[in-house]
CSV table of N, CA and C in Angstrom, one decimal:
chain,number,residue,atom,x,y,z
G,1,MET,N,-5.3,-12.6,5.6
G,1,MET,CA,-4.9,-13.0,4.3
G,1,MET,C,-5.5,-12.2,3.2
G,2,ILE,N,-6.8,-11.9,3.4
G,2,ILE,CA,-7.5,-11.1,2.3
G,2,ILE,C,-6.9,-9.7,2.2
G,3,SER,N,-6.4,-9.2,3.3
G,3,SER,CA,-5.8,-7.8,3.3
G,3,SER,C,-4.6,-7.8,2.4
G,4,VAL,N,-3.9,-8.9,2.2
G,4,VAL,CA,-2.8,-8.9,1.3
G,4,VAL,C,-3.3,-8.6,-0.2
G,5,TYR,N,-4.4,-9.2,-0.5
G,5,TYR,CA,-4.9,-9.0,-1.9
G,5,TYR,C,-5.4,-7.6,-2.1
G,6,TYR,N,-6.1,-7.0,-1.0
G,6,TYR,CA,-6.5,-5.6,-1.1
G,6,TYR,C,-5.3,-4.7,-1.3
G,7,PHE,N,-4.2,-5.0,-0.5
G,7,PHE,CA,-3.0,-4.2,-0.6
G,7,PHE,C,-2.4,-4.3,-2.0
G,8,GLY,N,-2.3,-5.5,-2.5
G,8,GLY,CA,-1.7,-5.7,-3.8
G,8,GLY,C,-2.6,-5.0,-4.9
G,9,ALA,N,-3.9,-5.1,-4.8
G,9,ALA,CA,-4.8,-4.5,-5.8
G,9,ALA,C,-4.6,-2.9,-5.8
G,10,ILE,N,-4.6,-2.4,-4.6
G,10,ILE,CA,-4.5,-0.9,-4.4
G,10,ILE,C,-3.1,-0.5,-4.9
G,11,SER,N,-2.1,-1.3,-4.6
G,11,SER,CA,-0.8,-0.9,-5.1
G,11,SER,C,-0.7,-0.9,-6.6
G,12,LEU,N,-1.3,-1.9,-7.2
G,12,LEU,CA,-1.3,-1.9,-8.7
G,12,LEU,C,-2.1,-0.7,-9.3
G,13,ILE,N,-3.2,-0.4,-8.7
G,13,ILE,CA,-4.0,0.8,-9.1
G,13,ILE,C,-3.1,2.0,-9.0
G,14,LEU,N,-2.4,2.2,-7.9
G,14,LEU,CA,-1.7,3.4,-7.7
G,14,LEU,C,-0.4,3.5,-8.6
G,15,ILE,N,0.2,2.3,-8.9
G,15,ILE,CA,1.3,2.3,-9.8
G,15,ILE,C,0.8,2.7,-11.2
G,16,GLY,N,-0.3,2.1,-11.6
G,16,GLY,CA,-0.8,2.5,-12.9
G,16,GLY,C,-1.2,3.9,-13.0
G,17,LEU,N,-1.8,4.5,-12.0
G,17,LEU,CA,-2.2,5.9,-11.9
G,17,LEU,C,-1.0,6.8,-12.0
G,18,TYR,N,0.1,6.4,-11.3
G,18,TYR,CA,1.3,7.2,-11.4
G,18,TYR,C,1.9,7.2,-12.9
G,19,ALA,N,1.8,6.0,-13.5
G,19,ALA,CA,2.3,6.0,-14.9
G,19,ALA,C,1.5,6.8,-15.8
G,20,VAL,N,0.2,6.8,-15.6
G,20,VAL,CA,-0.7,7.6,-16.5
G,20,VAL,C,-0.5,9.1,-16.3
G,21,LEU,N,-0.3,9.5,-15.1
G,21,LEU,CA,-0.3,10.9,-14.8
G,21,LEU,C,1.1,11.5,-15.0
G,22,VAL,N,2.2,10.8,-14.8
G,22,VAL,CA,3.5,11.3,-14.8
G,22,VAL,C,4.3,11.1,-16.1
G,23,LYS,N,4.1,10.0,-16.7
G,23,LYS,CA,4.9,9.6,-17.9
G,23,LYS,C,4.4,10.4,-19.1
G,24,LYS,N,5.3,10.7,-20.0
G,24,LYS,CA,5.0,11.5,-21.2
G,24,LYS,C,4.9,10.6,-22.5
G,25,ASN,N,5.5,9.4,-22.4
G,25,ASN,CA,5.5,8.5,-23.5
G,25,ASN,C,4.1,7.8,-23.6
G,26,LEU,N,3.5,7.8,-24.7
G,26,LEU,CA,2.2,7.2,-24.9
G,26,LEU,C,2.1,5.7,-24.6
G,27,LEU,N,3.2,5.0,-24.9
G,27,LEU,CA,3.2,3.5,-24.6
G,27,LEU,C,3.3,3.3,-23.1
G,28,LYS,N,4.1,4.1,-22.4
G,28,LYS,CA,4.2,3.9,-21.0
G,28,LYS,C,2.8,4.3,-20.3
G,29,MET,N,2.1,5.2,-20.9
G,29,MET,CA,0.8,5.6,-20.3
G,29,MET,C,-0.2,4.4,-20.6
G,30,LEU,N,-0.1,3.8,-21.7
G,30,LEU,CA,-1.0,2.6,-22.0
G,30,LEU,C,-0.6,1.4,-21.1
G,31,ILE,N,0.7,1.2,-20.8
G,31,ILE,CA,1.1,0.2,-19.9
G,31,ILE,C,0.5,0.5,-18.5
G,32,GLY,N,0.6,1.7,-18.1
G,32,GLY,CA,0.0,2.2,-16.8
G,32,GLY,C,-1.5,1.9,-16.7
G,33,LEU,N,-2.2,2.2,-17.8
G,33,LEU,CA,-3.6,1.9,-17.8
G,33,LEU,C,-3.9,0.4,-17.7
G,34,SER,N,-3.0,-0.4,-18.3
G,34,SER,CA,-3.2,-1.9,-18.2
G,34,SER,C,-2.9,-2.4,-16.8
G,35,ILE,N,-1.9,-1.8,-16.2
G,35,ILE,CA,-1.6,-2.2,-14.8
G,35,ILE,C,-2.7,-1.8,-13.9
G,36,MET,N,-3.3,-0.6,-14.1
G,36,MET,CA,-4.4,-0.1,-13.3
G,36,MET,C,-5.6,-1.0,-13.5
G,37,GLU,N,-5.9,-1.5,-14.7
G,37,GLU,CA,-7.0,-2.4,-15.0
G,37,GLU,C,-6.8,-3.7,-14.3
G,38,THR,N,-5.5,-4.2,-14.2
G,38,THR,CA,-5.3,-5.5,-13.5
G,38,THR,C,-5.5,-5.3,-12.0
G,39,GLY,N,-5.2,-4.1,-11.5
G,39,GLY,CA,-5.4,-3.9,-10.1
G,39,GLY,C,-6.9,-3.8,-9.8
G,40,VAL,N,-7.7,-3.2,-10.6
G,40,VAL,CA,-9.1,-3.2,-10.4
G,40,VAL,C,-9.7,-4.6,-10.5
G,41,ASN,N,-9.3,-5.4,-11.5
G,41,ASN,CA,-9.8,-6.8,-11.6
G,41,ASN,C,-9.4,-7.6,-10.3
G,42,LEU,N,-8.2,-7.4,-9.8
G,42,LEU,CA,-7.8,-8.1,-8.6
G,42,LEU,C,-8.7,-7.7,-7.4
G,43,LEU,N,-9.0,-6.4,-7.4
G,43,LEU,CA,-9.8,-5.9,-6.3
G,43,LEU,C,-11.2,-6.5,-6.3
G,44,LEU,N,-11.8,-6.6,-7.5
G,44,LEU,CA,-13.1,-7.2,-7.7
G,44,LEU,C,-13.1,-8.6,-7.3
G,45,VAL,N,-12.1,-9.4,-7.7
G,45,VAL,CA,-12.1,-10.8,-7.4
G,45,VAL,C,-11.9,-11.0,-5.9
G,46,SER,N,-11.0,-10.2,-5.3
G,46,SER,CA,-10.8,-10.3,-3.8
G,46,SER,C,-12.0,-9.9,-3.0
G,47,VAL,N,-12.8,-9.0,-3.5
G,47,VAL,CA,-14.0,-8.6,-2.8
G,47,VAL,C,-15.0,-9.8,-2.8
G,48,GLY,N,-15.1,-10.5,-4.0
G,48,GLY,CA,-16.0,-11.6,-4.1
G,48,GLY,C,-15.6,-12.9,-3.4
G,49,TYR,N,-14.4,-12.9,-2.9
G,49,TYR,CA,-13.9,-14.1,-2.3
G,49,TYR,C,-14.4,-14.3,-0.9
G,50,VAL,N,-14.8,-15.5,-0.5
G,50,VAL,CA,-15.3,-15.8,0.8
G,50,VAL,C,-14.5,-17.0,1.3
G,51,ALA,N,-13.8,-16.9,2.5
G,51,ALA,CA,-12.9,-18.0,3.0
G,51,ALA,C,-13.8,-19.2,3.3
G,52,GLY,N,-13.2,-20.4,2.9
G,52,GLY,CA,-13.9,-21.6,3.2
G,52,GLY,C,-14.9,-22.1,2.2
G,53,ARG,N,-15.1,-21.3,1.1
G,53,ARG,CA,-16.1,-21.7,0.1
G,53,ARG,C,-15.3,-22.0,-1.2
G,54,SER,N,-16.0,-22.8,-2.0
G,54,SER,CA,-15.3,-23.2,-3.3
G,54,SER,C,-15.9,-22.4,-4.5
G,55,ALA,N,-15.3,-22.7,-5.6
G,55,ALA,CA,-15.8,-22.1,-6.9
G,55,ALA,C,-17.2,-22.6,-7.2
G,56,PRO,N,-18.0,-21.7,-7.8
G,56,PRO,CA,-19.4,-22.1,-8.1
G,56,PRO,C,-19.5,-23.0,-9.4
G,57,ILE,N,-18.9,-24.2,-9.2
G,57,ILE,CA,-19.0,-25.2,-10.3
G,57,ILE,C,-19.9,-26.3,-9.8
G,58,LEU,N,-20.8,-26.7,-10.7
G,58,LEU,CA,-21.7,-27.8,-10.3
G,58,LEU,C,-21.0,-29.1,-10.1
G,59,SER,N,-21.0,-29.6,-8.9
G,59,SER,CA,-20.4,-30.9,-8.6
G,59,SER,C,-21.1,-31.5,-7.4
G,60,GLU,N,-20.9,-32.7,-7.1
G,60,GLU,CA,-21.5,-33.4,-6.0
G,60,GLU,C,-20.9,-32.9,-4.7
G,61,GLY,N,-21.7,-32.7,-3.7
G,61,GLY,CA,-21.3,-32.4,-2.4
G,61,GLY,C,-21.1,-30.9,-2.1
G,62,ILE,N,-21.3,-30.1,-3.2
G,62,ILE,CA,-21.2,-28.6,-3.0
G,62,ILE,C,-22.6,-28.0,-3.3
G,63,GLY,N,-23.2,-27.4,-2.2
G,63,GLY,CA,-24.5,-26.8,-2.4
G,63,GLY,C,-24.3,-25.3,-2.6
G,64,PRO,N,-25.4,-24.6,-2.7
G,64,PRO,CA,-25.4,-23.2,-2.9
G,64,PRO,C,-24.8,-22.4,-1.7
G,65,ASN,N,-24.9,-23.0,-0.5
G,65,ASN,CA,-24.3,-22.3,0.7
G,65,ASN,C,-22.8,-22.5,0.8
G,66,GLN,N,-22.2,-23.4,0.0
G,66,GLN,CA,-20.8,-23.7,0.1
G,66,GLN,C,-20.0,-23.1,-1.1
G,67,ALA,N,-20.7,-22.3,-1.9
G,67,ALA,CA,-20.0,-21.7,-3.1
G,67,ALA,C,-19.9,-20.2,-3.0
G,68,VAL,N,-18.9,-19.6,-3.6
G,68,VAL,CA,-18.8,-18.1,-3.6
G,68,VAL,C,-19.8,-17.6,-4.6
G,69,ASP,N,-20.0,-16.3,-4.5
G,69,ASP,CA,-20.9,-15.6,-5.5
G,69,ASP,C,-20.2,-15.5,-6.9
G,70,PRO,N,-20.8,-16.0,-7.9
G,70,PRO,CA,-20.2,-16.0,-9.3
G,70,PRO,C,-20.2,-14.7,-10.0
G,71,ILE,N,-21.0,-13.7,-9.5
G,71,ILE,CA,-21.1,-12.4,-10.2
G,71,ILE,C,-19.8,-11.6,-10.3
G,72,PRO,N,-19.0,-11.5,-9.2
G,72,PRO,CA,-17.7,-10.8,-9.4
G,72,PRO,C,-16.8,-11.5,-10.4
G,73,GLN,N,-16.8,-12.8,-10.4
G,73,GLN,CA,-15.9,-13.5,-11.4
G,73,GLN,C,-16.4,-13.3,-12.8
G,74,ALA,N,-17.7,-13.3,-13.0
G,74,ALA,CA,-18.2,-13.0,-14.4
G,74,ALA,C,-17.9,-11.6,-14.8
G,75,LEU,N,-18.0,-10.6,-13.8
G,75,LEU,CA,-17.7,-9.2,-14.2
G,75,LEU,C,-16.2,-9.1,-14.5
G,76,VAL,N,-15.3,-9.8,-13.8
G,76,VAL,CA,-13.9,-9.7,-14.1
G,76,VAL,C,-13.6,-10.3,-15.4
G,77,LEU,N,-14.2,-11.4,-15.8
G,77,LEU,CA,-13.9,-12.0,-17.1
G,77,LEU,C,-14.4,-11.1,-18.2
G,78,THR,N,-15.5,-10.4,-18.0
G,78,THR,CA,-16.0,-9.5,-19.0
G,78,THR,C,-15.1,-8.3,-19.1
G,79,ALA,N,-14.6,-7.8,-17.9
G,79,ALA,CA,-13.7,-6.7,-17.9
G,79,ALA,C,-12.3,-7.0,-18.6
G,80,ILE,N,-11.9,-8.2,-18.4
G,80,ILE,CA,-10.6,-8.6,-19.1
G,80,ILE,C,-10.8,-8.6,-20.6
G,81,VAL,N,-11.9,-9.1,-21.1
G,81,VAL,CA,-12.1,-9.1,-22.6
G,81,VAL,C,-12.2,-7.7,-23.1
G,82,ILE,N,-13.0,-6.8,-22.4
G,82,ILE,CA,-13.1,-5.4,-22.8
G,82,ILE,C,-11.8,-4.7,-22.7
G,83,GLY,N,-11.0,-5.0,-21.7
G,83,GLY,CA,-9.7,-4.4,-21.5
G,83,GLY,C,-8.7,-4.7,-22.6
G,84,VAL,N,-8.7,-6.0,-23.0
G,84,VAL,CA,-7.9,-6.4,-24.1
G,84,VAL,C,-8.2,-5.7,-25.4
G,85,ALA,N,-9.5,-5.6,-25.7
G,85,ALA,CA,-10.0,-4.9,-26.9
G,85,ALA,C,-9.6,-3.5,-26.9
G,86,THR,N,-9.8,-2.8,-25.7
G,86,THR,CA,-9.5,-1.4,-25.6
G,86,THR,C,-8.0,-1.2,-25.7
G,87,THR,N,-7.2,-2.0,-25.2
G,87,THR,CA,-5.8,-1.9,-25.3
G,87,THR,C,-5.3,-2.1,-26.7
G,88,ALA,N,-5.9,-3.0,-27.4
G,88,ALA,CA,-5.5,-3.3,-28.8
G,88,ALA,C,-5.8,-2.0,-29.6
G,89,MET,N,-7.0,-1.4,-29.4
G,89,MET,CA,-7.4,-0.3,-30.2
G,89,MET,C,-6.5,0.9,-29.8
G,90,ALA,N,-6.1,1.1,-28.5
G,90,ALA,CA,-5.2,2.2,-28.1
G,90,ALA,C,-3.9,2.0,-28.7
G,91,LEU,N,-3.4,0.8,-28.8
G,91,LEU,CA,-2.1,0.5,-29.4
G,91,LEU,C,-2.1,0.8,-30.9
G,92,SER,N,-3.2,0.5,-31.6
G,92,SER,CA,-3.3,0.9,-33.0
G,92,SER,C,-3.3,2.4,-33.2
G,93,VAL,N,-4.0,3.1,-32.3
G,93,VAL,CA,-4.0,4.6,-32.4
G,93,VAL,C,-2.6,5.1,-32.2
G,94,ALA,N,-1.8,4.5,-31.2
G,94,ALA,CA,-0.5,4.9,-30.9
G,94,ALA,C,0.4,4.6,-32.2
G,95,MET,N,0.2,3.5,-32.9
G,95,MET,CA,1.0,3.3,-34.1
G,95,MET,C,0.7,4.3,-35.2
G,96,ILE,N,-0.5,4.7,-35.3
G,96,ILE,CA,-0.9,5.7,-36.3
G,96,ILE,C,-0.3,7.1,-35.9
G,97,LEU,N,-0.3,7.4,-34.6
G,97,LEU,CA,0.3,8.7,-34.2
G,97,LEU,C,1.8,8.6,-34.4
G,98,HIS,N,2.4,7.5,-34.2
G,98,HIS,CA,3.9,7.4,-34.4
G,98,HIS,C,4.2,7.5,-35.9
G,99,GLU,N,3.4,7.0,-36.8
G,99,GLU,CA,3.6,7.1,-38.2
G,99,GLU,C,3.4,8.6,-38.7
G,100,LYS,N,2.4,9.2,-38.1
G,100,LYS,CA,2.1,10.6,-38.5
G,100,LYS,C,3.1,11.6,-37.9
G,101,TYR,N,3.5,11.5,-36.7
G,101,TYR,CA,4.3,12.5,-36.0
G,101,TYR,C,5.7,12.1,-35.8
G,102,GLY,N,6.0,10.8,-35.8
G,102,GLY,CA,7.4,10.3,-35.6
G,102,GLY,C,7.8,10.3,-34.2
G,103,THR,N,6.9,10.4,-33.3
G,103,THR,CA,7.2,10.3,-31.8
G,103,THR,C,6.0,9.9,-31.1
G,104,LEU,N,6.2,9.4,-29.9
G,104,LEU,CA,5.1,9.0,-29.0
G,104,LEU,C,5.1,9.9,-27.7
G,105,ASN,N,5.9,10.9,-27.7
G,105,ASN,CA,5.9,11.9,-26.6
G,105,ASN,C,4.6,12.7,-26.7
G,106,VAL,N,3.8,12.7,-25.7
G,106,VAL,CA,2.5,13.4,-25.8
G,106,VAL,C,2.7,14.9,-25.9
G,107,GLU,N,3.6,15.5,-25.2
G,107,GLU,CA,3.8,16.9,-25.3
G,107,GLU,C,4.3,17.3,-26.7
G,108,GLU,N,5.2,16.5,-27.3
G,108,GLU,CA,5.7,16.8,-28.7
G,108,GLU,C,4.6,16.6,-29.7
G,109,ILE,N,3.7,15.7,-29.5
G,109,ILE,CA,2.5,15.5,-30.4
G,109,ILE,C,1.6,16.7,-30.3
G,110,ARG,N,1.4,17.2,-29.1
G,110,ARG,CA,0.5,18.4,-29.0
G,110,ARG,C,1.2,19.6,-29.6
G,111,ARG,N,2.5,19.7,-29.5
G,111,ARG,CA,3.2,20.9,-30.1
G,111,ARG,C,3.2,20.8,-31.6
G,112,LEU,N,3.4,19.6,-32.2
G,112,LEU,CA,3.4,19.4,-33.6
G,112,LEU,C,2.0,19.6,-34.2
G,113,ARG,N,1.0,19.3,-33.5
G,113,ARG,CA,-0.3,19.3,-34.0
G,113,ARG,C,-0.8,20.8,-34.3
G,114,GLY,N,-0.2,21.7,-33.6
G,114,GLY,CA,-0.5,23.1,-33.9
G,114,GLY,C,-1.2,23.7,-32.7
């Protein structure tokens, strides 16, 4: 069952990498980066999962040996917040580039820049 999550995470990473490397439109490249980030987050969460254990929430009947490691979950939550902030900043840069050059094609922007 875990291998399905690994396969999904690696698939998302490769789809995002394809979009970043092949697409010429800046928005499509940013969407590819976002998809790749989602794949990395899924990979981190699936690495931290242990079958038969529960979430590390303080409750009766659950001891330290019956809970999964909370570090990967905390890292993914932090990565999600950083990813949203980075994506918002990249989108604002894309808006400024579109206002200045009138296009989001990376090759066209390089040509117009001089």
